[in-house]
Amino acid sequence: MDSLIAASARALAAGDALGALKRVALRDDPPALALRGIGMAQLGDYPRARELLRRAARAFGAHEALAQARCVVAEAEVALAMREFAASPRALDAAADTLQAHADHGNAMQARLIALRRLLLLGRLDEAAAALRALDATTLSPALETVAALAAAELDLRVLRVAPARQALARAQVAASRARVPALLAEVARAHASLEHPAARRIDAEGERALRLADVEATPRGFALRPRGESAVVLLAPPIEGEQGALLALLSDGAPWSTSALALAVGASQRSVQRALAELEADGRVRAIGQARA
């Protein structure tokens, strides 16, 4: 590994995408292509990042299995950021096995975490919980520990375990501070802020008010109404009714989703998702980007 490639890799690990690209922007050798792809992904130019990573994987060739596996993992993370779930997860699993066999434990764990986050976005919570339990947290770098803790917090929030979610976010904050990567610190801050967002509406005779997640109470089998004496009956409802609420929840982190990916995540037809998005766009709550079906 030459000095410019090493310096670029260190800059990417620290979250300095511009510093990394400055060192390899004019090079087309496979390691430089891979680093340029990761840098463009950190800057949010995902289509260009994917193109560069695919070129790098082809240039490395089958005789460089370790380098190819790293490109597969980086491309899988780009696909996750683009909310594209059509590809089979087998390639990512195979890449993780290859990395583990070559003692590249950091990138192997990165691959496992990408697979875990994919399961969370698709709502496959039991599988995500099993994947989380299978992680060996003692081997994680501070950056990967932050990602794992954020995934644990999201899983707890999905099943309304608020206290464990706060504990996981506290672990994420400590790990992100150790990693000193601005993007990770910002992601932890967004996760903390999500706990203050409305999670339900409380409806009673006096009207309705928004509730935070910590303010909601429920039995394991659902919500129960048990009036006693003069106690008033209240109704707890989602913050937004119908399919639109699920769509807004998925879009709340600001990442763009295709209609096909949204349909897969909510278990609805693509046409019904398109109708719901059209209504949300008319209300100014979402916006379309890209061209044609994108």
Coordinates of N, CA and C in Angstrom, one line a residue, residues 24-196:
V24 N -6.5 10.9 -3.8 CA -6.6 9.9 -4.9 C -7.5 10.3 -6.0
A25 N -7.9 11.5 -6.1 CA -9.0 11.9 -7.1 C -8.6 11.7 -8.5
L26 N -7.3 11.7 -8.8 CA -6.9 11.6 -10.2 C -6.3 10.2 -10.5
R27 N -6.5 9.3 -9.6 CA -6.0 7.9 -9.8 C -7.1 6.9 -10.2
D28 N -6.8 6.0 -11.1 CA -7.8 5.0 -11.5 C -7.3 3.5 -11.2
D29 N -6.3 3.4 -10.4 CA -5.9 2.0 -10.0 C -7.0 1.5 -9.0
P30 N -7.1 0.2 -8.9 CA -8.2 -0.4 -8.1 C -8.3 0.1 -6.6
P31 N -7.2 0.2 -5.9 CA -7.4 0.7 -4.5 C -7.9 2.2 -4.5
A32 N -7.4 3.0 -5.4 CA -7.9 4.4 -5.5 C -9.3 4.5 -5.9
L33 N -9.8 3.6 -6.8 CA -11.2 3.6 -7.2 C -12.1 3.3 -6.0
A34 N -11.6 2.3 -5.2 CA -12.4 1.9 -4.1 C -12.5 3.0 -3.0
L35 N -11.4 3.6 -2.8 CA -11.4 4.7 -1.8 C -12.2 5.9 -2.3
R36 N -12.1 6.2 -3.6 CA -12.9 7.3 -4.2 C -14.4 7.0 -4.0
G37 N -14.8 5.7 -4.2 CA -16.2 5.3 -4.1 C -16.7 5.5 -2.7
I38 N -15.9 5.1 -1.7 CA -16.3 5.3 -0.3 C -16.3 6.8 0.0
G39 N -15.4 7.6 -0.5 CA -15.5 9.0 -0.2 C -16.7 9.6 -0.8
M40 N -17.1 9.3 -2.0 CA -18.3 9.8 -2.6 C -19.5 9.4 -1.8
A41 N -19.5 8.2 -1.3 CA -20.6 7.7 -0.5 C -20.7 8.6 0.8
Q42 N -19.6 8.9 1.4 CA -19.6 9.8 2.6 C -20.2 11.2 2.3
L43 N -20.0 11.6 1.0 CA -20.5 12.9 0.6 C -21.9 12.9 0.1
G44 N -22.5 11.7 0.1 CA -23.9 11.5 -0.3 C -24.1 11.3 -1.8
D45 N -23.1 11.2 -2.6 CA -23.3 11.0 -4.1 C -23.3 9.5 -4.3
Y46 N -24.4 8.8 -4.0 CA -24.5 7.4 -3.9 C -24.4 6.7 -5.3
P47 N -25.0 7.3 -6.4 CA -24.9 6.6 -7.7 C -23.4 6.6 -8.2
R48 N -22.7 7.7 -8.0 CA -21.3 7.8 -8.4 C -20.5 6.9 -7.5
A49 N -20.8 6.8 -6.2 CA -20.1 5.9 -5.3 C -20.2 4.4 -5.8
R50 N -21.4 4.0 -6.1 CA -21.7 2.7 -6.6 C -20.9 2.3 -7.8
E51 N -20.9 3.3 -8.8 CA -20.2 3.1 -10.0 C -18.7 2.9 -9.8
L52 N -18.1 3.7 -8.9 CA -16.7 3.6 -8.6 C -16.4 2.3 -7.9
L53 N -17.2 1.9 -7.0 CA -17.0 0.6 -6.3 C -17.1 -0.6 -7.2
R54 N -18.0 -0.6 -8.1 CA -18.1 -1.7 -9.1 C -16.9 -1.7 -10.0
R55 N -16.4 -0.6 -10.4 CA -15.2 -0.6 -11.2 C -14.0 -1.1 -10.5
A56 N -14.0 -0.8 -9.2 CA -12.9 -1.3 -8.4 C -12.9 -2.8 -8.2
A57 N -14.1 -3.3 -8.0 CA -14.3 -4.8 -7.8 C -13.9 -5.5 -9.1
R58 N -14.3 -5.0 -10.2 CA -13.9 -5.6 -11.5 C -12.4 -5.6 -11.7
A59 N -11.8 -4.4 -11.4 CA -10.4 -4.2 -11.6 C -9.5 -5.1 -10.7
F60 N -10.0 -5.4 -9.4 CA -9.2 -6.2 -8.6 C -9.2 -7.7 -9.1
G61 N -10.3 -8.2 -9.6 CA -10.4 -9.5 -10.2 C -10.5 -10.6 -9.1
A62 N -10.8 -11.8 -9.6 CA -11.1 -12.9 -8.7 C -9.9 -13.3 -7.9
H63 N -8.7 -13.0 -8.3 CA -7.5 -13.4 -7.6 C -7.3 -12.6 -6.4
E64 N -8.0 -11.5 -6.2 CA -7.9 -10.6 -5.0 C -9.2 -10.6 -4.3
A65 N -9.5 -11.8 -3.7 CA -10.8 -12.0 -3.0 C -11.0 -11.1 -1.9
L66 N -10.0 -10.8 -1.1 CA -10.2 -9.9 0.1 C -10.6 -8.5 -0.4
A67 N -9.9 -7.9 -1.4 CA -10.2 -6.6 -1.9 C -11.6 -6.6 -2.5
Q68 N -11.9 -7.6 -3.2 CA -13.3 -7.7 -3.8 C -14.4 -7.7 -2.7
A69 N -14.1 -8.5 -1.7 CA -15.1 -8.6 -0.6 C -15.3 -7.2 0.1
R70 N -14.2 -6.4 0.2 CA -14.4 -5.1 0.8 C -15.2 -4.2 -0.1
C71 N -15.1 -4.3 -1.4 CA -15.9 -3.5 -2.3 C -17.3 -3.9 -2.2
V72 N -17.6 -5.2 -2.1 CA -19.0 -5.7 -1.9 C -19.6 -5.1 -0.7
V73 N -18.9 -5.1 0.4 CA -19.4 -4.5 1.7 C -19.7 -3.0 1.5
A74 N -18.8 -2.3 0.9 CA -19.0 -0.9 0.7 C -20.2 -0.6 -0.2
E75 N -20.3 -1.4 -1.3 CA -21.5 -1.2 -2.2 C -22.8 -1.6 -1.5
A76 N -22.8 -2.6 -0.6 CA -24.0 -2.9 0.2 C -24.4 -1.7 1.1
E77 N -23.4 -1.0 1.7 CA -23.7 0.1 2.5 C -24.3 1.2 1.7
V78 N -23.8 1.4 0.5 CA -24.4 2.4 -0.4 C -25.9 2.0 -0.8
A79 N -26.1 0.7 -1.1 CA -27.5 0.3 -1.4 C -28.4 0.5 -0.2
L80 N -27.9 0.3 1.0 CA -28.7 0.6 2.3 C -29.0 2.1 2.4
A81 N -28.0 2.9 2.1 CA -28.3 4.4 2.2 C -29.3 4.8 1.1
M82 N -29.3 4.1 -0.1 CA -30.3 4.4 -1.1 C -31.6 3.7 -0.9
R83 N -31.7 2.9 0.1 CA -32.9 2.2 0.4 C -33.3 1.3 -0.8
E84 N -32.3 0.6 -1.3 CA -32.5 -0.4 -2.4 C -32.3 -1.8 -1.8
F85 N -33.4 -2.6 -1.8 CA -33.4 -3.9 -1.1 C -33.6 -5.0 -2.1
A86 N -33.5 -4.8 -3.4 CA -33.9 -5.8 -4.4 C -32.8 -6.9 -4.4
A87 N -31.5 -6.5 -4.2 CA -30.4 -7.5 -4.3 C -30.5 -8.5 -3.2
S88 N -30.1 -9.7 -3.5 CA -30.0 -10.8 -2.5 C -28.9 -10.5 -1.5
P89 N -29.2 -10.8 -0.2 CA -28.2 -10.6 0.8 C -27.1 -11.6 0.8
R90 N -27.2 -12.6 -0.1 CA -26.2 -13.7 -0.1 C -24.8 -13.2 -0.4
A91 N -24.7 -12.2 -1.3 CA -23.4 -11.7 -1.7 C -22.7 -11.0 -0.5
L92 N -23.5 -10.3 0.3 CA -23.0 -9.7 1.5 C -22.5 -10.7 2.6
D93 N -23.3 -11.8 2.7 CA -23.0 -12.8 3.7 C -21.7 -13.5 3.2
A94 N -21.5 -13.8 1.9 CA -20.3 -14.4 1.4 C -19.1 -13.5 1.6
A95 N -19.3 -12.2 1.4 CA -18.2 -11.2 1.6 C -17.8 -11.2 3.1
A96 N -18.8 -11.3 4.0 CA -18.4 -11.3 5.4 C -17.6 -12.5 5.7
D97 N -18.0 -13.7 5.2 CA -17.3 -14.9 5.5 C -15.8 -14.8 4.9
T98 N -15.7 -14.2 3.7 CA -14.4 -14.1 3.1 C -13.5 -13.2 4.0
L99 N -14.1 -12.1 4.4 CA -13.3 -11.2 5.3 C -12.9 -11.8 6.6
Q100 N -13.8 -12.6 7.2 CA -13.5 -13.3 8.4 C -12.4 -14.3 8.2
A101 N -12.4 -15.0 7.1 CA -11.4 -16.0 6.8 C -10.0 -15.4 6.6
H102 N -10.0 -14.1 6.2 CA -8.7 -13.4 6.0 C -8.4 -12.6 7.2
A103 N -9.1 -12.8 8.3 CA -8.8 -12.1 9.6 C -9.0 -10.6 9.5
D104 N -9.8 -10.1 8.5 CA -10.2 -8.7 8.5 C -11.5 -8.6 9.3
H105 N -11.4 -8.6 10.6 CA -12.5 -8.7 11.5 C -13.3 -7.4 11.5
G106 N -12.7 -6.3 11.3 CA -13.4 -5.0 11.3 C -14.4 -4.9 10.1
N107 N -13.9 -5.2 8.9 CA -14.8 -5.2 7.8 C -15.9 -6.3 7.8
A108 N -15.5 -7.4 8.4 CA -16.5 -8.5 8.5 C -17.6 -8.1 9.5
M109 N -17.3 -7.4 10.5 CA -18.3 -6.9 11.4 C -19.1 -5.8 10.8
Q110 N -18.5 -5.0 9.9 CA -19.2 -4.0 9.2 C -20.3 -4.6 8.3
A111 N -19.9 -5.7 7.7 CA -20.9 -6.4 6.8 C -22.0 -7.0 7.6
R112 N -21.7 -7.5 8.8 CA -22.8 -8.0 9.6 C -23.8 -6.9 10.1
L113 N -23.2 -5.7 10.4 CA -24.0 -4.6 10.8 C -24.9 -4.1 9.7
I114 N -24.4 -4.1 8.5 CA -25.2 -3.7 7.3 C -26.4 -4.6 7.2
A115 N -26.1 -5.9 7.3 CA -27.2 -6.9 7.2 C -28.2 -6.7 8.3
L116 N -27.8 -6.4 9.5 CA -28.7 -6.1 10.6 C -29.5 -4.9 10.4
R117 N -28.9 -3.8 9.9 CA -29.7 -2.6 9.6 C -30.7 -2.8 8.5
R118 N -30.3 -3.6 7.5 CA -31.3 -3.9 6.5 C -32.5 -4.6 7.0
L119 N -32.3 -5.6 7.9 CA -33.4 -6.3 8.5 C -34.3 -5.3 9.3
L120 N -33.7 -4.3 10.0 CA -34.5 -3.4 10.8 C -35.3 -2.5 9.9
L121 N -34.7 -2.0 8.8 CA -35.5 -1.2 7.8 C -36.7 -1.9 7.2
L122 N -36.5 -3.2 7.0 CA -37.6 -4.0 6.4 C -38.6 -4.5 7.5
G123 N -38.3 -4.2 8.8 CA -39.3 -4.6 9.8 C -39.2 -6.0 10.2
R124 N -38.1 -6.7 9.9 CA -38.0 -8.1 10.3 C -37.2 -8.2 11.6
L125 N -38.0 -7.8 12.7 CA -37.4 -7.6 14.0 C -36.9 -8.8 14.7
D126 N -37.5 -10.0 14.5 CA -37.0 -11.2 15.2 C -35.6 -11.5 14.6
E127 N -35.5 -11.5 13.3 CA -34.2 -11.8 12.6 C -33.2 -10.7 13.0
A128 N -33.6 -9.5 13.1 CA -32.6 -8.4 13.5 C -32.1 -8.7 14.9
A129 N -33.1 -9.1 15.8 CA -32.6 -9.3 17.2 C -31.7 -10.5 17.3
A130 N -31.9 -11.5 16.5 CA -31.0 -12.7 16.4 C -29.6 -12.2 15.9
A131 N -29.6 -11.4 14.9 CA -28.3 -10.9 14.3 C -27.6 -10.1 15.3
L132 N -28.3 -9.3 16.1 CA -27.7 -8.4 17.1 C -27.1 -9.3 18.2
R133 N -27.8 -10.3 18.6 CA -27.2 -11.2 19.7 C -26.0 -11.9 19.2
A134 N -25.9 -12.2 17.9 CA -24.7 -12.9 17.3 C -23.5 -12.1 17.2
L135 N -23.6 -10.7 17.4 CA -22.4 -9.9 17.3 C -21.5 -10.0 18.5
D136 N -20.2 -10.0 18.3 CA -19.3 -10.0 19.4 C -18.9 -8.5 19.6
A137 N -19.5 -7.9 20.6 CA -19.3 -6.5 20.8 C -17.9 -6.2 21.3
T138 N -17.2 -7.2 21.8 CA -15.9 -6.9 22.4 C -14.8 -6.6 21.3
T139 N -15.1 -7.0 20.1 CA -14.2 -6.8 19.0 C -14.4 -5.6 18.2
L140 N -15.4 -4.8 18.5 CA -15.8 -3.6 17.7 C -15.0 -2.4 18.0
S141 N -14.6 -1.7 16.9 CA -14.0 -0.4 17.0 C -15.0 0.6 17.5
P142 N -14.6 1.8 18.0 CA -15.6 2.7 18.5 C -16.6 3.1 17.5
A143 N -16.2 3.2 16.2 CA -17.2 3.6 15.2 C -18.2 2.5 15.0
L144 N -17.8 1.2 14.9 CA -18.7 0.1 14.7 C -19.5 -0.1 16.0
E145 N -18.9 0.2 17.2 CA -19.7 0.1 18.4 C -20.9 1.1 18.4
T146 N -20.6 2.3 17.9 CA -21.7 3.3 17.8 C -22.8 2.8 16.9
V147 N -22.5 2.2 15.7 CA -23.5 1.7 14.8 C -24.3 0.6 15.5
A148 N -23.6 -0.3 16.2 CA -24.3 -1.5 16.8 C -25.2 -1.0 17.9
A149 N -24.8 0.0 18.7 CA -25.6 0.6 19.8 C -26.8 1.3 19.2
L150 N -26.6 2.0 18.1 CA -27.8 2.7 17.4 C -28.8 1.6 16.9
A151 N -28.3 0.5 16.4 CA -29.2 -0.5 15.9 C -29.9 -1.1 17.1
A152 N -29.3 -1.3 18.2 CA -29.9 -1.9 19.4 C -31.0 -0.9 19.9
A153 N -30.7 0.4 19.9 CA -31.7 1.4 20.3 C -32.9 1.4 19.4
E154 N -32.7 1.3 18.1 CA -33.8 1.3 17.1 C -34.7 0.0 17.3
L155 N -34.0 -1.1 17.6 CA -34.8 -2.3 17.8 C -35.6 -2.2 19.0
D156 N -35.1 -1.7 20.1 CA -35.8 -1.5 21.3 C -37.0 -0.5 21.1
L157 N -36.8 0.6 20.4 CA -37.9 1.5 20.1 C -39.0 0.9 19.3
R158 N -38.6 0.0 18.4 CA -39.6 -0.6 17.5 C -40.6 -1.5 18.4
V159 N -40.1 -2.0 19.5 CA -41.0 -2.8 20.4 C -41.3 -2.1 21.7
L160 N -41.2 -0.8 21.7 CA -41.6 0.1 22.8 C -40.9 -0.2 24.1
R161 N -39.6 -0.6 24.0 CA -38.8 -0.7 25.2 C -38.0 0.6 25.3
V162 N -38.6 1.6 26.0 CA -38.0 2.9 26.0 C -36.7 3.0 26.9
A163 N -36.8 2.4 28.1 CA -35.6 2.5 29.0 C -34.4 1.8 28.3
P164 N -34.5 0.6 27.8 CA -33.3 0.0 27.2 C -32.8 0.8 26.0
A165 N -33.8 1.4 25.3 CA -33.4 2.2 24.1 C -32.5 3.4 24.6
R166 N -32.9 4.0 25.7 CA -32.1 5.2 26.2 C -30.7 4.7 26.6
Q167 N -30.7 3.5 27.2 CA -29.4 3.0 27.6 C -28.5 2.7 26.4
A168 N -29.1 2.1 25.3 CA -28.3 1.9 24.1 C -27.8 3.2 23.5
L169 N -28.7 4.2 23.5 CA -28.3 5.5 23.0 C -27.1 6.1 23.8
A170 N -27.2 5.9 25.1 CA -26.1 6.4 26.0 C -24.8 5.7 25.6
R171 N -24.8 4.4 25.3 CA -23.6 3.7 24.9 C -23.2 4.2 23.5
A172 N -24.1 4.5 22.6 CA -23.8 5.0 21.3 C -23.1 6.4 21.5
Q173 N -23.6 7.2 22.4 CA -23.0 8.5 22.6 C -21.5 8.4 23.1
V174 N -21.3 7.5 24.0 CA -19.9 7.3 24.5 C -19.0 6.8 23.4
A175 N -19.5 5.8 22.6 CA -18.7 5.2 21.6 C -18.4 6.3 20.5
A176 N -19.4 7.1 20.1 CA -19.2 8.1 19.1 C -18.2 9.2 19.5
S177 N -18.3 9.5 20.8 CA -17.3 10.5 21.3 C -15.9 9.9 21.2
R178 N -15.7 8.6 21.4 CA -14.4 8.0 21.3 C -14.0 7.9 19.8
A179 N -14.9 7.6 18.9 CA -14.6 7.6 17.5 C -14.3 8.9 16.9
R180 N -14.9 10.0 17.4 CA -14.7 11.4 17.0 C -15.0 11.5 15.5
V181 N -16.0 10.8 15.0 CA -16.4 11.0 13.6 C -17.7 11.9 13.6
P182 N -17.6 13.0 13.0 CA -18.8 14.0 13.0 C -20.1 13.4 12.6
A183 N -20.1 12.5 11.5 CA -21.3 12.0 11.0 C -22.0 11.1 12.0
L184 N -21.1 10.3 12.8 CA -21.7 9.4 13.8 C -22.3 10.2 15.0
L185 N -21.6 11.3 15.4 CA -22.1 12.1 16.4 C -23.4 12.7 16.0
A186 N -23.5 13.1 14.8 CA -24.8 13.7 14.3 C -25.9 12.7 14.3
E187 N -25.6 11.4 13.9 CA -26.6 10.4 13.9 C -27.1 10.1 15.3
V188 N -26.2 10.0 16.3 CA -26.6 9.8 17.6 C -27.5 10.9 18.1
A189 N -27.2 12.2 17.8 CA -28.0 13.3 18.2 C -29.4 13.2 17.6
R190 N -29.5 12.8 16.3 CA -30.8 12.6 15.7 C -31.6 11.5 16.4
A191 N -30.9 10.4 16.8 CA -31.6 9.3 17.5 C -32.1 9.8 18.8
H192 N -31.4 10.6 19.5 CA -31.8 11.2 20.8 C -33.1 12.0 20.6
A193 N -33.0 12.9 19.5 CA -34.1 13.8 19.2 C -35.4 13.0 18.9
S194 N -35.3 11.8 18.3 CA -36.4 11.0 17.9 C -37.3 10.6 19.1
L195 N -36.6 10.5 20.3 CA -37.4 10.1 21.5 C -38.4 11.2 21.9
E196 N -38.1 12.5 21.4 CA -39.0 13.6 21.8 C -40.1 13.8 20.7

